[in-house]
Coordinates of C-alpha atoms and ligand atoms in Angstrom, one line a residue:
M1 CA 1.8 -31.9 3.0
R2 CA -0.4 -33.7 0.3
L3 CA -1.4 -31.3 -2.4
S4 CA -4.3 -32.9 -2.8
R5 CA -5.3 -31.5 0.5
Y6 CA -3.2 -28.5 1.0
F7 CA -5.5 -24.8 -0.4
L8 CA -4.0 -24.2 -3.2
T9 CA -5.0 -22.5 -7.0
T10 CA -2.7 -21.7 -9.5
L11 CA -3.7 -19.7 -12.6
K12 CA -2.4 -20.0 -15.8
E13 CA -3.7 -16.8 -17.3
T14 CA -1.7 -13.5 -16.2
P15 CA -4.0 -11.3 -13.6
A16 CA -4.6 -7.9 -16.4
E17 CA -4.7 -5.6 -12.8
A18 CA -1.0 -6.6 -12.5
K19 CA 1.6 -4.8 -13.6
I20 CA 4.8 -6.1 -12.5
V21 CA 5.9 -10.0 -12.3
S22 CA 5.9 -10.0 -8.5
H23 CA 2.4 -8.8 -8.7
R24 CA 1.9 -11.0 -11.5
L25 CA 3.3 -14.4 -9.3
M26 CA 1.6 -13.5 -6.6
L27 CA -1.8 -14.2 -7.9
R28 CA -0.4 -17.3 -10.3
A29 CA 0.6 -19.1 -7.6
G30 CA -2.4 -18.6 -5.1
M31 CA -0.2 -16.7 -2.6
V32 CA -2.4 -13.8 -2.0
R33 CA -6.1 -12.9 -2.9
Q34 CA -7.1 -9.0 -3.1
A35 CA -9.3 -8.2 -0.9
S36 CA -9.8 -4.3 -2.3
A37 CA -7.1 -1.4 -2.7
G38 CA -4.4 -2.6 -0.9
I39 CA -5.7 -4.6 1.0
Y40 CA -4.8 -8.3 0.7
S41 CA -5.5 -11.6 2.1
W42 CA -2.5 -14.1 2.9
L43 CA -3.3 -17.5 1.3
P44 CA -1.5 -20.6 2.8
L45 CA 1.6 -20.3 0.7
G46 CA 1.9 -17.3 0.6
F47 CA 1.5 -16.5 4.5
R48 CA 4.5 -19.2 4.9
V49 CA 6.4 -16.9 2.6
L50 CA 5.6 -13.8 5.2
R51 CA 6.4 -16.5 8.0
N52 CA 9.6 -17.6 7.7
I53 CA 10.4 -13.5 6.9
E54 CA 9.1 -13.0 9.9
N55 CA 11.5 -15.7 11.8
I56 CA 14.1 -14.6 9.9
V57 CA 13.3 -11.0 11.3
H58 CA 12.8 -12.4 15.1
E59 CA 16.1 -14.1 15.1
E60 CA 18.3 -11.1 14.3
M61 CA 16.6 -8.6 16.1
A62 CA 17.5 -11.0 18.6
A63 CA 20.9 -11.9 17.6
A64 CA 21.0 -7.9 17.8
G65 CA 20.0 -7.6 21.1
A66 CA 16.0 -6.0 20.9
Q67 CA 12.9 -7.4 22.0
A68 CA 10.2 -8.1 20.7
V69 CA 6.5 -6.6 21.7
L70 CA 3.7 -6.4 20.4
M71 CA 1.4 -2.8 20.1
P72 CA -1.9 -2.2 19.4
T73 CA -3.0 -1.6 15.8
L74 CA -5.4 1.2 17.0
Q75 CA -4.2 3.9 18.9
L76 CA -5.7 7.7 20.2
A77 CA -5.4 10.6 18.0
D78 CA -4.9 12.6 21.2
L79 CA -1.1 11.2 21.6
W80 CA -0.3 11.9 18.6
R81 CA -1.8 15.8 18.9
E82 CA 1.1 16.1 21.7
S83 CA 3.5 14.8 19.7
G84 CA 1.8 17.7 16.7
R85 CA 1.8 14.9 13.8
Y86 CA -2.1 14.2 13.7
D87 CA -2.8 17.4 12.4
A88 CA 0.4 16.7 10.1
Y89 CA -0.2 13.0 8.2
G90 CA -3.1 14.1 6.3
P91 CA -4.8 11.7 3.8
E92 CA -2.6 9.0 4.2
M93 CA -3.6 8.4 7.8
L94 CA -6.4 6.4 8.4
R95 CA -8.6 8.4 11.3
I96 CA -11.9 6.5 13.1
S97 CA -13.7 7.3 16.0
D98 CA -15.4 4.3 18.6
R99 CA -18.4 4.7 20.2
H100 CA -17.7 7.1 22.3
D101 CA -16.9 9.8 19.7
R102 CA -13.1 9.5 20.4
D103 CA -11.0 10.4 17.8
M104 CA -9.1 7.2 16.8
L105 CA -6.3 6.2 14.1
Y106 CA -5.4 3.1 12.6
G107 CA -1.5 3.4 13.3
P108 CA 0.7 4.0 10.1
T109 CA 4.3 3.7 12.9
N110 CA 4.6 4.1 16.7
E111 CA 6.5 6.5 17.0
E112 CA 4.5 8.3 20.1
Q113 CA 2.6 5.2 20.9
I114 CA 6.7 3.4 22.3
T115 CA 7.6 6.7 23.0
Q116 CA 4.5 6.9 25.9
I117 CA 5.9 3.0 27.1
M118 CA 8.8 4.4 27.7
R119 CA 7.5 7.7 29.1
D120 CA 5.5 5.7 32.2
D121 CA 8.0 3.2 32.6
I122 CA 11.0 4.7 32.8
R123 CA 12.9 6.7 35.1
S124 CA 16.6 7.1 35.2
Y125 CA 19.7 7.0 33.1
R126 CA 20.0 3.5 34.2
D127 CA 17.1 2.3 32.8
L128 CA 19.2 2.5 29.2
P129 CA 20.0 1.9 26.9
R130 CA 16.3 0.5 25.4
N131 CA 15.4 -1.2 22.6
L132 CA 12.4 -2.6 21.1
Y133 CA 10.5 -3.7 18.3
H134 CA 7.1 -5.5 16.5
I135 CA 6.0 -7.0 14.3
Q136 CA 2.3 -5.1 12.8
W137 CA 0.4 -4.1 10.7
K138 CA 0.2 -1.0 9.4
F139 CA -2.5 1.0 7.8
R140 CA -1.1 4.3 5.3
D141 CA -3.9 5.5 2.8
E142 CA -1.8 5.7 0.0
I143 CA -3.2 7.4 -2.7
R144 CA -1.6 4.8 -5.5
P145 CA -1.5 1.8 -3.5
R146 CA 0.0 -0.6 -6.7
F147 CA 2.3 -3.5 -7.0
G148 CA 0.6 -5.9 -4.9
V149 CA 1.9 -5.9 -1.5
M150 CA 4.5 -3.5 -2.4
R151 CA 2.8 -0.7 -2.3
G152 CA -0.1 -1.2 0.2
R153 CA -2.5 0.5 2.2
E154 CA -2.4 -1.9 4.7
F155 CA 1.1 -3.3 5.1
L156 CA 3.2 -6.0 7.2
M157 CA 6.3 -3.6 8.8
K158 CA 8.7 -4.7 11.5
D159 CA 9.5 -1.2 13.1
G160 CA 11.7 -0.8 16.2
Y161 CA 12.8 1.6 18.4
S162 CA 15.9 2.5 20.8
F163 CA 16.6 4.7 23.2
D164 CA 19.4 6.3 24.4
L165 CA 20.7 9.0 26.9
D166 CA 22.8 11.2 24.0
F167 CA 24.1 11.6 20.7
E168 CA 26.7 9.0 21.2
A169 CA 25.1 6.3 22.4
A170 CA 22.3 6.9 20.1
K171 CA 24.7 6.7 17.2
R172 CA 25.5 3.1 18.8
S173 CA 22.7 1.6 18.8
Y174 CA 21.6 2.5 14.9
N175 CA 25.3 0.8 14.5
I176 CA 23.9 -2.0 15.7
M177 CA 20.7 -1.6 13.5
F178 CA 22.5 -1.0 10.8
V179 CA 24.5 -4.4 11.1
A180 CA 21.5 -6.7 12.1
Y181 CA 19.6 -5.0 8.4
L182 CA 22.4 -6.1 6.4
R183 CA 22.8 -9.7 8.0
T184 CA 18.8 -9.3 8.1
Y185 CA 18.5 -9.5 3.8
A186 CA 21.6 -11.6 3.3
R187 CA 20.2 -14.4 4.9
M188 CA 17.1 -13.2 2.8
G189 CA 19.0 -14.0 -0.1
L190 CA 19.2 -10.1 -1.1
K191 CA 21.9 -8.3 -1.7
A192 CA 20.4 -4.7 0.6
I193 CA 22.5 -1.7 -0.3
P194 CA 22.7 1.3 2.8
M195 CA 21.9 4.0 1.0
Q196 CA 21.4 8.1 2.0
A197 CA 17.6 9.0 2.4
D198 CA 15.9 11.4 3.1
S199 CA 13.6 10.9 6.7
G200 CA 10.4 12.3 5.3
P201 CA 7.7 12.5 7.8
I202 CA 9.5 10.1 10.7
G203 CA 12.0 13.5 10.7
G204 CA 15.6 13.6 12.2
D205 CA 19.0 14.0 10.0
L206 CA 20.6 10.7 9.9
S207 CA 18.9 8.3 8.1
H208 CA 19.8 5.4 5.2
E209 CA 17.1 3.4 3.3
F210 CA 18.5 -0.4 2.2
V211 CA 17.6 -0.9 -1.2
I212 CA 17.5 -4.1 -3.2
L213 CA 17.9 -3.0 -7.4
A214 CA 15.2 -4.2 -9.6
D215 CA 14.1 -3.0 -12.8
T216 CA 10.2 -2.4 -11.1
G217 CA 12.0 -0.3 -8.3
E218 CA 9.8 2.8 -7.9
S219 CA 13.0 5.1 -6.5
A220 CA 16.5 5.4 -9.1
V221 CA 19.3 5.0 -7.2
Y222 CA 23.0 5.8 -7.6
A223 CA 25.5 3.7 -6.4
D224 CA 29.8 2.7 -6.4
K225 CA 29.5 -0.8 -8.2
R226 CA 32.2 -1.9 -5.4
L227 CA 29.3 -1.6 -2.9
F228 CA 27.8 -5.0 -4.8
D229 CA 30.9 -6.9 -4.6
M230 CA 31.0 -6.5 -0.5
D231 CA 30.3 -8.9 2.2
P232 CA 27.0 -7.9 4.7
H233 CA 26.8 -11.3 5.8
A234 CA 29.3 -10.1 8.9
D235 CA 28.6 -13.1 10.1
D236 CA 31.2 -12.8 13.5
V237 CA 30.1 -9.9 14.1
D238 CA 29.8 -8.6 18.1
F239 CA 27.1 -6.4 18.8
E240 CA 28.9 -5.5 22.4
G241 CA 32.0 -3.7 19.9
D242 CA 32.9 -0.9 18.0
L243 CA 30.5 -1.0 14.8
E244 CA 31.6 2.1 13.8
P245 CA 34.3 0.5 11.5
I246 CA 32.2 -1.5 9.6
F247 CA 29.6 1.6 9.3
K248 CA 31.8 3.5 7.8
K249 CA 33.1 1.1 5.2
W250 CA 29.3 0.5 3.9
T251 CA 28.9 4.9 4.2
S252 CA 32.3 5.1 3.0
L253 CA 31.1 4.7 -1.2
Y254 CA 28.7 7.0 -2.3
A255 CA 24.9 5.6 -2.0
A256 CA 21.7 7.7 -2.3
T257 CA 18.2 7.0 -3.5
D258 CA 17.0 9.5 -6.1
E259 CA 15.7 12.0 -3.1
K260 CA 18.7 13.0 -1.9
H261 CA 21.0 12.0 -4.5
D262 CA 22.9 15.4 -5.0
P263 CA 25.5 15.1 -8.7
T264 CA 27.7 18.4 -6.9
V265 CA 28.6 15.4 -4.2
C266 CA 28.9 12.0 -6.1
S267 CA 32.2 12.3 -7.2
V268 CA 31.7 8.2 -8.7
E269 CA 32.0 8.5 -12.8
G270 CA 32.1 5.8 -15.9
E271 CA 31.5 2.3 -15.3
N272 CA 32.0 2.6 -11.1
L273 CA 28.9 4.4 -11.1
V274 CA 25.5 2.4 -11.6
E275 CA 22.6 4.1 -12.3
A276 CA 19.5 1.7 -11.5
R277 CA 16.2 1.6 -10.1
G278 CA 15.6 0.3 -6.6
I279 CA 12.8 -1.3 -4.6
E280 CA 13.3 -0.4 -0.7
V281 CA 12.9 -3.1 1.7
G282 CA 13.9 -1.1 4.5
H283 CA 14.7 2.5 6.4
I284 CA 16.3 3.5 9.6
F285 CA 16.5 7.0 11.6
Y286 CA 17.8 8.5 14.2
F287 CA 15.6 11.1 14.9
G288 CA 17.4 12.6 18.6
T289 CA 14.6 14.4 20.7
K290 CA 11.8 14.5 18.4
Y291 CA 9.4 12.7 19.9
S292 CA 11.2 12.4 24.4
E293 CA 11.0 16.5 23.9
P294 CA 7.3 17.3 22.5
L295 CA 5.8 13.9 24.9
G296 CA 7.9 14.6 27.8
C297 CA 9.7 11.6 28.4
A298 CA 12.5 11.8 30.3
V299 CA 15.4 10.4 32.3
T300 CA 17.0 11.6 36.1
M301 CA 20.8 11.8 35.9
P302 CA 22.7 10.8 38.6
D303 CA 22.8 14.8 39.9
G304 CA 18.9 15.1 39.7
E305 CA 19.2 17.0 35.7
K306 CA 15.9 15.2 33.9
R307 CA 17.6 14.4 30.6
L308 CA 15.7 13.9 27.1
I309 CA 16.2 11.0 25.5
H310 CA 17.6 10.1 21.5
G311 CA 15.5 8.0 19.8
G312 CA 15.5 6.0 16.5
S313 CA 13.6 4.2 14.5
Y314 CA 13.6 1.1 12.1
G315 CA 11.8 -0.5 9.4
I316 CA 11.9 -2.9 7.9
G317 CA 9.0 -3.6 4.6
V318 CA 8.0 -7.2 5.9
S319 CA 4.9 -7.7 3.3
R320 CA 7.4 -5.7 0.6
L321 CA 10.0 -7.8 1.3
V322 CA 7.8 -11.4 0.1
G323 CA 7.5 -9.1 -3.5
A324 CA 10.7 -8.1 -3.3
I325 CA 12.4 -10.9 -3.4
I326 CA 10.3 -12.5 -5.9
E327 CA 11.3 -9.5 -7.9
A328 CA 14.7 -10.5 -7.4
S329 CA 14.5 -14.5 -7.4
H330 CA 12.5 -15.8 -11.1
D331 CA 12.7 -16.8 -14.1
D332 CA 10.0 -17.1 -17.2
A333 CA 8.1 -20.4 -15.6
G334 CA 7.8 -18.3 -12.0
I335 CA 9.7 -17.8 -8.6
V336 CA 12.4 -19.2 -8.0
W337 CA 12.7 -19.2 -4.1
P338 CA 15.7 -18.5 -2.5
D339 CA 15.7 -21.8 0.6
A340 CA 15.7 -19.4 3.9
V341 CA 12.6 -18.2 2.9
A342 CA 10.8 -20.8 0.0
P343 CA 7.4 -22.3 1.7
F344 CA 8.2 -25.2 1.6
N345 CA 11.8 -26.7 0.9
V346 CA 11.2 -29.7 -1.2
A347 CA 8.7 -30.3 -3.8
L348 CA 8.3 -33.9 -4.4
I349 CA 6.2 -34.9 -7.5
N350 CA 4.2 -38.3 -8.1
L351 CA 3.7 -38.7 -11.7
K352 CA 1.4 -41.5 -11.2
S353 CA -0.7 -41.1 -8.2
G354 CA -2.7 -44.1 -7.3
D355 CA 0.0 -46.7 -8.2
E356 CA 1.2 -49.0 -5.9
V357 CA 5.7 -48.4 -6.4
C358 CA 5.0 -45.2 -7.6
D359 CA 3.0 -44.0 -4.3
A360 CA 4.7 -46.3 -1.5
V361 CA 8.4 -44.6 -3.2
A362 CA 7.2 -41.4 -2.6
N363 CA 5.6 -41.8 0.6
D364 CA 8.7 -43.0 1.9
L365 CA 10.7 -40.2 0.8
Y366 CA 7.8 -38.1 2.0
A367 CA 8.0 -39.7 5.6
K368 CA 12.4 -39.4 6.1
L369 CA 12.1 -35.9 4.9
S370 CA 9.7 -34.9 6.6
D371 CA 11.8 -36.7 9.9
A372 CA 14.6 -34.9 9.6
G373 CA 12.8 -31.8 9.7
V374 CA 12.3 -31.1 6.1
Q375 CA 8.9 -29.1 5.0
V376 CA 7.9 -31.2 1.2
L377 CA 4.8 -30.7 -0.5
H378 CA 3.4 -33.5 -2.1
D379 CA 1.7 -33.5 -5.0
D380 CA 0.0 -36.5 -5.2
R381 CA -2.9 -34.9 -7.8
D382 CA -4.3 -36.8 -10.4
E383 CA -2.9 -34.6 -12.9
R384 CA -0.7 -35.0 -15.8
A385 CA 3.2 -35.1 -15.2
G386 CA 2.9 -31.4 -17.9
V387 CA 0.7 -29.1 -15.0
K388 CA 3.0 -30.8 -12.3
F389 CA 5.8 -29.6 -13.3
A390 CA 4.2 -25.8 -14.8
D391 CA 2.6 -25.8 -11.3
M392 CA 5.7 -27.0 -9.6
D393 CA 8.3 -24.4 -11.3
L394 CA 5.2 -21.8 -10.5
I395 CA 5.4 -21.5 -7.0
G396 CA 9.0 -22.6 -7.2
L397 CA 10.4 -24.9 -4.1
P398 CA 13.8 -25.0 -4.5
W399 CA 13.8 -28.4 -5.0
Q400 CA 12.0 -30.9 -6.9
L401 CA 12.3 -34.4 -6.6
T402 CA 10.7 -36.7 -8.8
V403 CA 9.1 -40.0 -8.7
G404 CA 7.9 -42.0 -12.3
P405 CA 7.1 -45.5 -12.9
R406 CA 9.8 -45.2 -14.8
G407 CA 12.8 -44.3 -12.6
V408 CA 11.5 -47.1 -9.8
K409 CA 11.8 -50.0 -11.0
A410 CA 15.5 -49.0 -11.8
G411 CA 15.2 -47.4 -8.6
T412 CA 16.0 -44.0 -9.2
V413 CA 14.6 -40.7 -9.1
E414 CA 15.3 -37.5 -10.6
L415 CA 16.4 -34.7 -8.4
K416 CA 16.0 -30.8 -10.0
R417 CA 17.3 -27.8 -8.2
R418 CA 14.7 -25.3 -8.8
A419 CA 17.9 -22.3 -8.7
G420 CA 19.4 -23.3 -12.7
G421 CA 17.6 -26.3 -13.8
D422 CA 20.0 -28.7 -13.4
K423 CA 18.9 -31.8 -13.1
E424 CA 20.0 -35.3 -12.3
E425 CA 18.8 -39.0 -11.9
L426 CA 20.2 -40.6 -8.3
S427 CA 19.2 -43.3 -6.5
I428 CA 16.5 -43.0 -3.9
D429 CA 19.3 -42.1 -0.6
S430 CA 21.3 -40.3 -3.0
A431 CA 19.1 -37.9 -3.9
L432 CA 17.6 -38.0 -0.3
S433 CA 21.7 -37.3 0.9
R434 CA 21.5 -34.4 -1.6
I435 CA 18.4 -32.6 -0.4
L436 CA 19.7 -32.8 3.7
D437 CA 23.5 -31.9 3.1
F438 CA 22.7 -29.5 0.8
D439 CA 24.3 -26.4 2.7
S440 CA 23.1 -23.0 1.1
Ligands
LIG501 N1 8.9 4.5 11.9 C1 9.3 4.1 11.0 C2 10.6 3.1 11.1 S1 9.8 2.1 12.2 C3 9.2 3.8 9.0 O1 7.6 3.6 9.4 N2 9.5 4.2 8.3 S2 9.2 3.7 6.9 O2 8.1 4.7 6.7 O3 10.0 4.5 5.7 O4 8.8 2.7 6.5 C4 9.4 1.0 6.9 C5 9.1 0.5 6.0 O5 8.1 -0.1 5.2 C6 9.5 0.8 4.3 O6 11.1 0.6 4.6 C7 9.1 0.8 3.3 O7 10.1 -1.1 2.9 C8 7.7 -0.7 4.1 N3 6.7 0.8 3.4 C9 6.4 1.8 3.7 N4 5.4 1.9 2.8 C10 4.4 0.5 2.9 C11 3.6 0.2 1.8 N5 2.8 0.7 1.6 N6 3.2 -0.8 1.7 C12 4.1 -2.0 2.1 N7 5.7 -1.6 2.5 C13 6.2 -0.1 2.9

């Protein structure tokens, strides 16, 4: 992609309304623009990151055996009256009526909708287990939308739902999602720690929040330091096998958010206790028959008995993650994208656009990298070097590959790794193979 043709406007000044670093950097890097309070348009650079995060979520959900669907944003109020949540949800729910005066709502979550689908589509115990999810916009009329996409009113969530015959089977489904979440966040370059949590309006008694540490986090967290040294990748995990040992390993050490933190239970002391702020990037719940009972969602057992199904729901804050990743990975100059979610892999900086030799070298590098599947943003603008470097540091692509008149004479280019800032003067071929062979 040529930057001269790309829709990207960076800002030098810090927008006054942005209180935290991720919000500031997202506005300055031209990733989003506010449409109204807590509602954002995603511009090309931001949208690419959002898509990358979605793709990782889709891949990890597929690996864990969950199937993607897409449910609507607008739901009938009557469905929520059946579960009793239409009145219980309060002013956070955006209520709408259609031209026939039918009460509708913009979904804040989809437990009712998915339970209705299950109620209508499954009959027998043989139809279980089921695990469906979607990535869809939600609306919650937050009293205090703030921090940009971190606490929006309209936000993108991955919400998944499992259906099982009994607690034991439902716990297996819960464990699968628990492990899938560890892997998902690790792939995004994050250390998300599962913590005991309150289940709030979703309900249920088994619930974990996945929290990353950040000074700007909205909740206080208390956790055993040893959790931060554990490897969440679980690369060779067998989702068909018993995941209870992994669940136990992660939950045997103390970790809780302030809502659930109990100093009388927390035995971690002194330097083993991390007391910090955290951002909730996901939340999983086992809620049993909370929705299947009022909505009448049951299956027939071999002896003809009807049994209510046991449910769980599993949320990931997809749009919040864009901000959360920036909170976890930035420096004074701007964003430092982890490779897996970066909007482009390489910033190709031509210091002398219009110069025949520089243009030829830059175009050749662009073609070779693109052919190898590397996403390149080619800064071909007629701008001062200082402006180009500042912009590229701000938008934070993992590599900066600079072509300049002095270097090309000697057959070299400069390669900088954004994280850490190491710079090297390399031959064109070595620079290419350094990028292509890099294993993040
Ligand atoms: N139905 C359940 C799980 S599918 C549910 O709605 N859970 S939740 O309320 O905890 O939301 C799931 C995730 O969405 C949260 O962990 C958080 O990362 C994200 N989220 C929640 N509210 C907002 C918001 N106002 N802005 C951005 N992200 C949000």
